[in-house]
Short mmCIF file of C-alpha atoms and ligand atoms in Angstrom, two decimals:
data_model
loop_
_atom_site.label_atom_id
_atom_site.label_comp_id
_atom_site.label_asym_id
_atom_site.label_seq_id
_atom_site.Cartn_x
_atom_site.Cartn_y
_atom_site.Cartn_z
CA MET A 1 197.69 154.54 237.85
CA THR A 2 195.61 155.98 240.74
CA THR A 3 197.14 159.44 240.54
CA LEU A 4 197.13 159.60 236.76
CA HIS A 5 193.64 158.14 236.40
CA PRO A 6 191.75 158.88 239.61
CA PHE A 7 188.43 157.60 238.26
CA LEU A 8 189.51 154.08 237.42
CA ALA A 9 188.17 151.15 239.43
CA HIS A 10 190.59 149.45 241.81
CA ARG A 11 190.56 146.30 239.72
CA LEU A 12 192.58 148.10 237.04
CA ILE A 13 195.34 149.17 239.39
CA GLY A 14 198.56 147.56 238.32
CA THR A 15 197.22 146.19 235.04
CA GLY A 16 198.92 148.91 232.93
CA THR A 17 199.01 148.59 229.15
CA SER A 18 199.36 145.17 227.51
CA VAL A 19 202.96 144.40 226.59
CA PHE A 20 201.76 143.62 223.07
CA SER A 21 200.35 147.11 222.53
CA GLU A 22 203.44 148.67 224.06
CA MET A 23 205.96 146.77 221.95
CA SER A 24 203.95 147.08 218.71
CA ALA A 25 203.81 150.86 219.20
CA LEU A 26 207.56 150.92 219.81
CA ALA A 27 208.17 148.81 216.69
CA ALA A 28 206.04 151.18 214.60
CA LYS A 29 207.83 154.22 215.99
CA HIS A 30 211.25 152.83 215.03
CA HIS A 31 210.14 151.13 211.78
CA ALA A 32 211.32 147.87 213.29
CA ILE A 33 210.37 144.41 212.07
CA ASN A 34 207.76 143.40 214.59
CA LEU A 35 208.59 139.89 215.83
CA GLY A 36 206.88 140.84 219.09
CA GLN A 37 203.09 140.65 218.97
CA GLY A 38 202.01 137.36 217.45
CA PHE A 39 200.12 138.19 214.26
CA PRO A 40 200.91 137.03 210.73
CA ASP A 41 202.14 139.56 208.18
CA PHE A 42 200.68 137.42 205.38
CA PRO A 43 197.00 137.15 204.40
CA GLY A 44 194.61 134.46 205.57
CA PRO A 45 193.38 131.94 202.96
CA PRO A 46 191.34 133.55 200.14
CA TRP A 47 188.65 130.83 200.27
CA ILE A 48 187.92 131.73 203.91
CA LYS A 49 187.82 135.46 203.21
CA ALA A 50 185.50 134.77 200.24
CA ALA A 51 183.08 132.91 202.53
CA ALA A 52 182.89 135.90 204.91
CA GLU A 53 182.50 138.29 201.98
CA GLU A 54 179.66 136.16 200.66
CA ALA A 55 178.00 136.25 204.06
CA ILE A 56 178.22 140.04 204.13
CA ALA A 57 176.93 140.34 200.56
CA GLY A 58 174.18 137.85 201.38
CA ASP A 59 173.05 139.99 204.32
CA ILE A 60 174.12 137.68 207.10
CA ASN A 61 174.77 140.86 209.05
CA GLN A 62 172.45 140.93 212.04
CA TYR A 63 173.04 139.60 215.53
CA ALA A 64 173.79 135.92 215.71
CA ILE A 65 172.25 133.66 218.35
CA ALA A 66 174.18 134.61 221.48
CA HIS A 67 176.07 131.33 221.93
CA GLY A 68 176.96 131.08 218.26
CA ALA A 69 175.55 131.01 214.73
CA PRO A 70 174.15 127.50 214.12
CA VAL A 71 176.32 127.06 211.01
CA LEU A 72 179.50 127.58 213.04
CA ARG A 73 178.37 125.51 216.03
CA GLN A 74 177.57 122.66 213.64
CA ALA A 75 180.97 122.99 211.95
CA LEU A 76 182.70 123.06 215.33
CA ALA A 77 180.81 120.02 216.59
CA ALA A 78 181.68 118.11 213.40
CA HIS A 79 185.32 119.20 213.61
CA TYR A 80 185.90 118.46 217.30
CA SER A 81 183.85 115.24 217.62
CA PRO A 82 186.67 113.06 216.25
CA ARG A 83 189.35 115.18 217.96
CA LEU A 84 187.72 114.88 221.37
CA GLY A 85 186.50 111.32 220.76
CA ARG A 86 182.81 111.96 221.43
CA ASP A 87 179.67 112.88 219.58
CA LEU A 88 179.40 116.59 220.28
CA ASP A 89 176.03 118.28 220.26
CA PRO A 90 176.20 121.65 218.47
CA ASN A 91 173.35 122.99 220.56
CA ARG A 92 174.63 121.92 223.95
CA ASP A 93 178.42 121.48 223.87
CA VAL A 94 179.64 124.52 221.90
CA VAL A 95 179.77 128.25 222.68
CA VAL A 96 181.18 130.76 220.18
CA THR A 97 183.06 133.72 221.67
CA SER A 98 184.97 136.78 220.51
CA GLY A 99 188.34 135.09 220.38
CA ALA A 100 189.98 132.85 222.96
CA THR A 101 190.62 135.91 225.11
CA GLU A 102 186.89 136.40 225.63
CA ALA A 103 186.34 132.64 225.97
CA ILE A 104 188.81 132.59 228.88
CA PHE A 105 187.54 135.80 230.44
CA ALA A 106 183.86 134.79 230.17
CA SER A 107 184.54 131.27 231.48
CA VAL A 108 186.63 132.42 234.43
CA LEU A 109 184.10 135.12 235.30
CA GLY A 110 181.31 132.57 235.12
CA LEU A 111 183.07 129.93 237.24
CA VAL A 112 185.28 131.62 239.80
CA ASN A 113 183.92 133.09 243.03
CA PRO A 114 185.84 135.63 245.11
CA GLY A 115 188.51 133.75 247.04
CA ASP A 116 188.54 130.72 244.73
CA GLU A 117 192.03 129.70 243.66
CA VAL A 118 193.09 129.26 240.04
CA VAL A 119 196.32 127.41 239.29
CA ILE A 120 198.28 128.73 236.31
CA PHE A 121 201.64 127.87 234.84
CA GLU A 122 204.21 130.61 234.37
CA PRO A 123 205.04 132.16 231.99
CA PHE A 124 201.36 132.71 231.15
CA TYR A 125 199.39 134.47 228.41
CA ASP A 126 198.90 137.99 229.68
CA SER A 127 195.10 138.00 229.94
CA TYR A 128 194.91 135.10 232.42
CA VAL A 129 195.74 137.04 235.57
CA PRO A 130 193.40 140.02 234.92
CA SER A 131 190.62 137.52 234.13
CA ILE A 132 191.17 135.82 237.50
CA ASP A 133 191.59 139.13 239.34
CA PHE A 134 188.43 140.64 237.86
CA ALA A 135 186.50 137.60 239.13
CA GLY A 136 188.00 138.05 242.60
CA GLY A 137 189.91 134.79 242.27
CA VAL A 138 193.39 134.12 243.59
CA PRO A 139 196.07 132.96 241.13
CA ARG A 140 198.41 130.20 242.33
CA TYR A 141 201.52 130.15 240.17
CA VAL A 142 203.50 127.12 239.08
CA PRO A 143 206.64 128.01 237.13
CA LEU A 144 207.69 126.07 234.08
CA ARG A 145 211.40 125.34 234.27
CA GLN A 146 213.90 125.59 231.43
CA PRO A 147 215.38 122.52 229.81
CA ASP A 148 218.48 121.35 231.71
CA ALA A 149 220.77 118.36 232.00
CA ASP A 150 217.89 116.23 233.30
CA HIS A 151 215.09 117.64 231.14
CA ALA A 152 215.21 117.85 227.37
CA GLU A 153 212.13 120.10 227.31
CA TRP A 154 210.50 122.77 229.44
CA TRP A 155 209.10 121.01 232.49
CA TYR A 156 207.34 121.63 235.78
CA ASP A 157 208.12 120.32 239.22
CA ALA A 158 205.37 117.85 240.13
CA ALA A 159 205.67 118.72 243.82
CA GLU A 160 205.21 122.43 243.07
CA LEU A 161 202.03 121.74 241.14
CA GLU A 162 200.75 119.43 243.88
CA ALA A 163 201.48 122.08 246.50
CA ALA A 164 199.56 124.70 244.50
CA CYS A 165 196.40 122.56 244.37
CA GLY A 166 194.08 122.11 247.32
CA PRO A 167 190.51 122.39 248.59
CA ARG A 168 190.22 126.02 247.47
CA THR A 169 191.28 125.29 243.88
CA LYS A 170 188.42 125.92 241.47
CA LEU A 171 190.28 125.76 238.21
CA ILE A 172 193.59 124.64 236.73
CA LEU A 173 194.46 126.65 233.65
CA VAL A 174 196.53 124.73 231.11
CA ASN A 175 197.92 126.11 227.85
CA THR A 176 199.22 123.56 225.36
CA PRO A 177 201.02 124.13 223.02
CA HIS A 178 202.35 126.76 225.36
CA ASN A 179 202.95 130.44 224.66
CA PRO A 180 205.73 131.59 225.05
CA THR A 181 207.92 128.53 225.78
CA GLY A 182 206.75 126.40 222.83
CA LYS A 183 206.24 123.50 225.24
CA VAL A 184 203.75 120.82 224.24
CA PHE A 185 202.47 119.12 227.38
CA THR A 186 203.04 115.36 227.30
CA ARG A 187 200.40 112.75 227.99
CA ALA A 188 202.11 111.91 231.31
CA GLU A 189 201.99 115.57 232.39
CA LEU A 190 198.36 115.92 231.37
CA GLN A 191 197.54 112.70 233.26
CA HIS A 192 199.21 114.15 236.34
CA ILE A 193 197.18 117.36 236.02
CA ALA A 194 194.00 115.34 235.40
CA GLY A 195 194.71 113.28 238.51
CA LEU A 196 195.01 116.44 240.61
CA ALA A 197 191.83 117.88 239.10
CA GLN A 198 190.00 114.71 240.08
CA ARG A 199 191.58 114.50 243.51
CA TRP A 200 190.57 118.07 244.39
CA ASN A 201 187.34 118.02 242.41
CA THR A 202 188.43 121.02 240.34
CA LEU A 203 187.85 122.06 236.75
CA VAL A 204 190.39 122.47 233.96
CA LEU A 205 190.37 125.27 231.42
CA SER A 206 192.56 124.18 228.53
CA ASP A 207 193.74 126.91 226.18
CA GLU A 208 194.61 125.16 222.92
CA VAL A 209 194.78 128.05 220.45
CA TYR A 210 198.02 126.64 218.96
CA GLU A 211 196.54 123.13 218.59
CA TYR A 212 197.63 122.91 214.92
CA LEU A 213 201.08 124.34 215.48
CA THR A 214 203.19 121.39 216.55
CA PHE A 215 206.54 120.42 215.08
CA ASP A 216 208.58 117.29 214.52
CA ASP A 217 207.13 114.44 216.57
CA ALA A 218 205.31 116.63 219.12
CA GLU A 219 201.72 115.44 219.60
CA HIS A 220 199.00 117.82 220.73
CA ILE A 221 196.74 116.14 223.28
CA SER A 222 193.53 117.68 224.59
CA ILE A 223 193.22 117.00 228.30
CA ALA A 224 189.46 116.62 227.76
CA THR A 225 190.18 113.28 226.02
CA LEU A 226 191.72 111.71 229.14
CA PRO A 227 189.49 109.37 231.19
CA GLY A 228 187.06 111.25 233.40
CA MET A 229 188.10 114.65 232.08
CA TRP A 230 185.34 115.58 229.64
CA GLU A 231 183.03 116.29 232.58
CA ARG A 232 185.48 118.75 234.14
CA THR A 233 187.20 120.44 231.18
CA LEU A 234 186.47 123.54 229.14
CA THR A 235 188.49 123.33 225.91
CA VAL A 236 189.19 126.76 224.45
CA SER A 237 190.49 127.56 220.98
CA SER A 238 190.10 130.14 218.27
CA ALA A 239 190.44 130.69 214.55
CA GLY A 240 193.06 133.42 214.81
CA LYS A 241 196.24 131.31 214.74
CA THR A 242 195.04 128.31 212.75
CA PHE A 243 193.62 130.37 209.89
CA SER A 244 195.97 133.38 210.14
CA LEU A 245 193.06 135.72 210.84
CA THR A 246 193.87 137.09 214.28
CA GLY A 247 191.76 140.21 213.78
CA TRP A 248 188.55 138.26 213.26
CA LYS A 249 188.44 137.30 216.93
CA ILE A 250 186.28 134.23 216.55
CA GLY A 251 186.89 131.75 219.36
CA TRP A 252 185.00 128.99 221.13
CA VAL A 253 184.57 126.83 224.17
CA ILE A 254 183.82 123.12 223.86
CA ALA A 255 182.50 121.71 227.14
CA PRO A 256 179.49 119.95 228.59
CA PRO A 257 176.48 122.21 229.26
CA SER A 258 177.07 122.08 233.03
CA LEU A 259 180.37 123.95 232.45
CA ASN A 260 179.72 126.01 229.34
CA ALA A 261 176.63 127.51 231.05
CA ALA A 262 179.24 129.67 232.83
CA THR A 263 180.65 130.92 229.51
CA ARG A 264 177.21 131.47 227.99
CA GLY A 265 175.96 133.28 231.06
CA THR A 266 178.68 135.93 231.03
CA HIS A 267 179.26 136.05 227.27
CA GLN A 268 175.65 137.18 226.67
CA PHE A 269 176.33 140.29 228.76
CA ILE A 270 179.90 140.96 227.61
CA VAL A 271 179.30 141.02 223.84
CA PHE A 272 175.97 139.16 223.48
CA CYS A 273 177.27 137.57 220.27
CA SER A 274 180.33 137.56 218.00
CA ALA A 275 180.47 139.00 214.46
CA THR A 276 177.93 137.02 212.40
CA PRO A 277 179.53 137.09 208.90
CA LEU A 278 182.90 136.16 210.36
CA GLN A 279 181.29 133.18 212.08
CA ALA A 280 180.05 132.12 208.64
CA GLY A 281 183.60 132.51 207.30
CA ILE A 282 185.06 130.30 210.02
CA ALA A 283 182.32 127.71 209.53
CA ALA A 284 183.49 127.49 205.91
CA ALA A 285 187.13 127.35 207.04
CA LEU A 286 186.47 124.35 209.27
CA SER A 287 184.35 122.57 206.70
CA LEU A 288 186.74 123.05 203.75
CA ALA A 289 190.19 122.93 205.38
CA ASP A 290 190.75 119.21 204.82
CA ASP A 291 189.75 119.46 201.13
CA HIS A 292 192.36 122.21 200.72
CA GLY A 293 195.03 120.07 202.46
CA TYR A 294 195.24 123.09 204.71
CA TYR A 295 196.57 121.76 208.02
CA ASP A 296 199.56 119.86 206.61
CA GLN A 297 200.60 122.81 204.49
CA PHE A 298 200.16 125.11 207.49
CA ARG A 299 202.52 122.99 209.60
CA THR A 300 205.07 122.61 206.82
CA GLU A 301 205.22 126.36 206.21
CA TYR A 302 205.54 127.07 209.91
CA SER A 303 208.37 124.54 210.28
CA GLN A 304 210.25 126.45 207.58
CA ARG A 305 209.60 129.78 209.29
CA ARG A 306 210.73 128.33 212.60
CA ASP A 307 213.98 127.10 211.05
CA VAL A 308 214.69 130.49 209.46
CA LEU A 309 214.15 132.29 212.77
CA LEU A 310 216.18 129.83 214.85
CA ALA A 311 219.08 130.08 212.39
CA ALA A 312 218.89 133.90 212.44
CA LEU A 313 218.95 133.98 216.24
CA ALA A 314 221.84 131.54 216.44
CA ASP A 315 223.77 133.58 213.88
CA ALA A 316 223.24 136.74 215.97
CA GLY A 317 224.49 135.08 219.14
CA LEU A 318 220.98 134.70 220.58
CA PRO A 319 220.64 130.97 221.22
CA ALA A 320 216.99 129.98 221.39
CA PHE A 321 215.06 126.98 222.68
CA ALA A 322 213.59 125.17 219.68
CA PRO A 323 209.83 125.30 220.25
CA ARG A 324 207.86 122.03 219.97
CA GLY A 325 204.74 124.05 219.22
CA THR A 326 203.30 127.59 218.77
CA TYR A 327 204.87 130.31 216.62
CA PHE A 328 207.21 131.68 219.26
CA ALA A 329 210.82 131.05 220.23
CA LEU A 330 212.49 132.15 223.45
CA ALA A 331 216.07 133.33 223.11
CA ASP A 332 218.56 133.36 225.96
CA ILE A 333 220.12 136.81 226.45
CA ARG A 334 221.86 136.33 229.79
CA HIS A 335 225.34 136.78 228.30
CA LEU A 336 224.50 140.25 226.96
CA PRO A 337 225.11 143.48 228.87
CA TYR A 338 221.48 144.55 229.36
CA ILE A 339 219.96 144.82 232.79
CA ASP A 340 216.93 142.76 231.88
CA ASP A 341 214.62 141.56 229.12
CA VAL A 342 212.75 144.88 228.94
CA ALA A 343 215.97 146.84 228.41
CA PHE A 344 217.11 144.31 225.81
CA CYS A 345 213.85 144.32 223.83
CA ARG A 346 213.68 148.11 223.79
CA ALA A 347 217.34 148.40 222.76
CA LEU A 348 217.01 145.74 220.07
CA THR A 349 214.10 147.67 218.55
CA VAL A 350 216.11 150.87 218.37
CA GLU A 351 219.54 149.42 217.56
CA ALA A 352 218.72 146.48 215.32
CA GLY A 353 215.26 147.43 214.03
CA VAL A 354 213.81 144.14 215.27
CA THR A 355 211.23 143.91 218.04
CA ALA A 356 210.75 141.05 220.51
CA ILE A 357 208.59 140.69 223.62
CA PRO A 358 210.10 140.81 227.13
CA PRO A 359 208.76 137.68 228.85
CA THR A 360 208.77 139.09 232.39
CA ALA A 361 205.30 140.39 231.40
CA PHE A 362 204.21 136.76 231.60
CA TYR A 363 205.40 136.14 235.18
CA SER A 364 204.02 137.03 238.59
CA GLU A 365 205.92 139.51 240.72
CA GLY A 366 207.55 136.75 242.76
CA HIS A 367 208.88 134.87 239.74
CA ARG A 368 209.95 137.73 237.41
CA GLU A 369 213.56 136.62 237.78
CA LEU A 370 212.77 133.55 235.71
CA GLY A 371 212.06 135.67 232.63
CA ARG A 372 214.67 138.40 232.89
CA HIS A 373 217.22 136.63 230.70
CA LEU A 374 214.78 135.71 227.92
CA ALA A 375 213.27 137.41 224.86
CA ARG A 376 210.33 136.09 222.83
CA PHE A 377 210.49 136.21 219.03
CA ALA A 378 207.45 135.41 216.85
CA PHE A 379 207.87 133.62 213.53
CA CYS A 380 204.34 134.03 212.15
CA LYS A 381 205.88 136.14 209.38
CA ARG A 382 206.73 135.79 205.70
CA VAL A 383 210.06 134.07 205.10
CA GLU A 384 211.24 137.33 203.45
CA THR A 385 210.37 139.23 206.64
CA LEU A 386 212.28 136.72 208.74
CA GLU A 387 215.22 136.91 206.34
CA GLU A 388 215.25 140.70 206.59
CA ALA A 389 215.15 140.33 210.40
CA ALA A 390 218.05 137.87 210.12
CA HIS A 391 220.00 140.42 208.10
CA ARG A 392 219.34 143.18 210.64
CA LEU A 393 220.22 140.95 213.59
CA HIS A 394 223.43 139.87 211.88
CA ARG A 395 224.42 143.49 211.32
CA TRP A 396 223.52 144.38 214.91
CA ALA A 397 225.59 141.51 216.27
CA SER A 398 228.64 142.28 214.17
CA PRO A 399 231.78 143.53 215.97
CA THR A 400 231.58 146.87 214.11
CA ALA A 401 228.11 147.52 215.43
CA GLN A 402 229.28 146.55 218.88
CA ALA A 403 232.22 148.88 218.64
CA ALA A 404 229.81 151.66 217.71
CA GLY A 405 228.37 151.17 221.19
CA LYS A 406 225.03 149.57 220.39
CA CYS A 407 224.65 148.47 223.99
N1 PMP M 1 195.75 132.16 224.48
C1 PMP M 1 197.03 132.20 224.09
C2 PMP M 1 198.01 131.26 224.69
C3 PMP M 1 197.44 133.14 223.15
O1 PMP M 1 198.71 133.19 222.76
C4 PMP M 1 196.49 134.02 222.62
C5 PMP M 1 196.95 135.11 221.70
N2 PMP M 1 196.84 135.08 220.56
C6 PMP M 1 195.16 133.92 223.02
C7 PMP M 1 194.83 132.99 223.97
C8 PMP M 1 194.11 134.83 222.50
O2 PMP M 1 193.54 134.38 221.34
P1 PMP M 1 192.48 135.26 220.55
O3 PMP M 1 193.24 136.19 219.68
O4 PMP M 1 191.66 134.27 219.81
O5 PMP M 1 191.69 136.01 221.57
N1 LIG M 2 198.64 136.13 221.40
C1 LIG M 2 199.45 137.09 220.81
C2 LIG M 2 200.84 136.99 221.39
O1 LIG M 2 201.08 136.30 222.36
C3 LIG M 2 198.99 138.52 220.96
C4 LIG M 2 197.63 138.75 221.44
C5 LIG M 2 197.39 140.19 221.78
O2 LIG M 2 197.93 141.08 221.15
N2 LIG M 2 196.62 140.41 222.78
O3 LIG M 2 201.69 137.64 220.87
#
């Protein structure tokens, strides 16, 4: 990076290009079905798009108030008050951001001083580490472990988390439901994390962008609802996943003013405000979703998509962990003759015409080994797209294709 781009600031050294951009470009080049980057290939609900169109036609097109258009803050306060079990104040407890990515970046930048430690679970969403680095913070990694004979689900070692926390910890970053493992943190785990936050007087940033994507009996719990945690938690979410509108980039932070002052303070100088007519659209989405029976239908459709993908992977000899939440599944590729996940994902794009994400991008240097035998497949796609992917994977996995030297 330094030789190629001598003018770049040191903070960009080693950041490279996001794995999502890289794999989407590769998918486009090879006309592959892109099960890599997590964006739906179906449209968002027409009644939400109509609300944004009306806002544009009605000239709601100038800057919004920096911390959010009142109509959206009111809708968010009404929506999250029952979910978080408290009477939220739209003026004090809500900040609208440009997606969850900016919510996390702005919050970390507003809270973390150089040298402060931030505990994150691995694998992690790829923007977490640059956000911490740019603030001068120090990430402390706690790996999630695969299901095994003693653990039916992805799990973490309590002692490892306890060892990562200490007097220098400023923030514990939690993501539930978790990308890319599909883990939904249990109440007992969240209580353990909450206990550590209280013991070390640290804050929690809880990334809950997949809050509506839980399957079977998995229950999404916001850590902010646990006793004593409202005062120390910033709850982050966004409209992208829940309303299948990832390009709108409307996100938010729900937190008491003492914490969200950090988000507001940086957000006003990063973007000042997020797109005004799209805020109006998401306000309508939140207000009308229940009337449309939206959330139940959303979950039902995603359960079907998940089943189609899991069956396709199993059929192609790529056994996957059934996710409890999110729209991702991790397949185990250790039995295949590729040197690592990157080689596999590149080869699969070229040979099968299906793209996945290599999860080592979501691990720190020291723990890359934990992701080398995995590949992440997204199922936020039309059933027909997933069926076409199933067909391609089946063909790729067939003995004839193997004999043709696909590996
Ligand atoms: N957090 C997680 C765990 C994600 O998977 C994503 C990606 N979609 C984001 C945050 C970013 O969300 P947004 O697109 O709203 O910025
Ligand atoms: N969150 C999406 C994923 O994990 C992608 C977000 C992005 O492209 N930055 O696939």
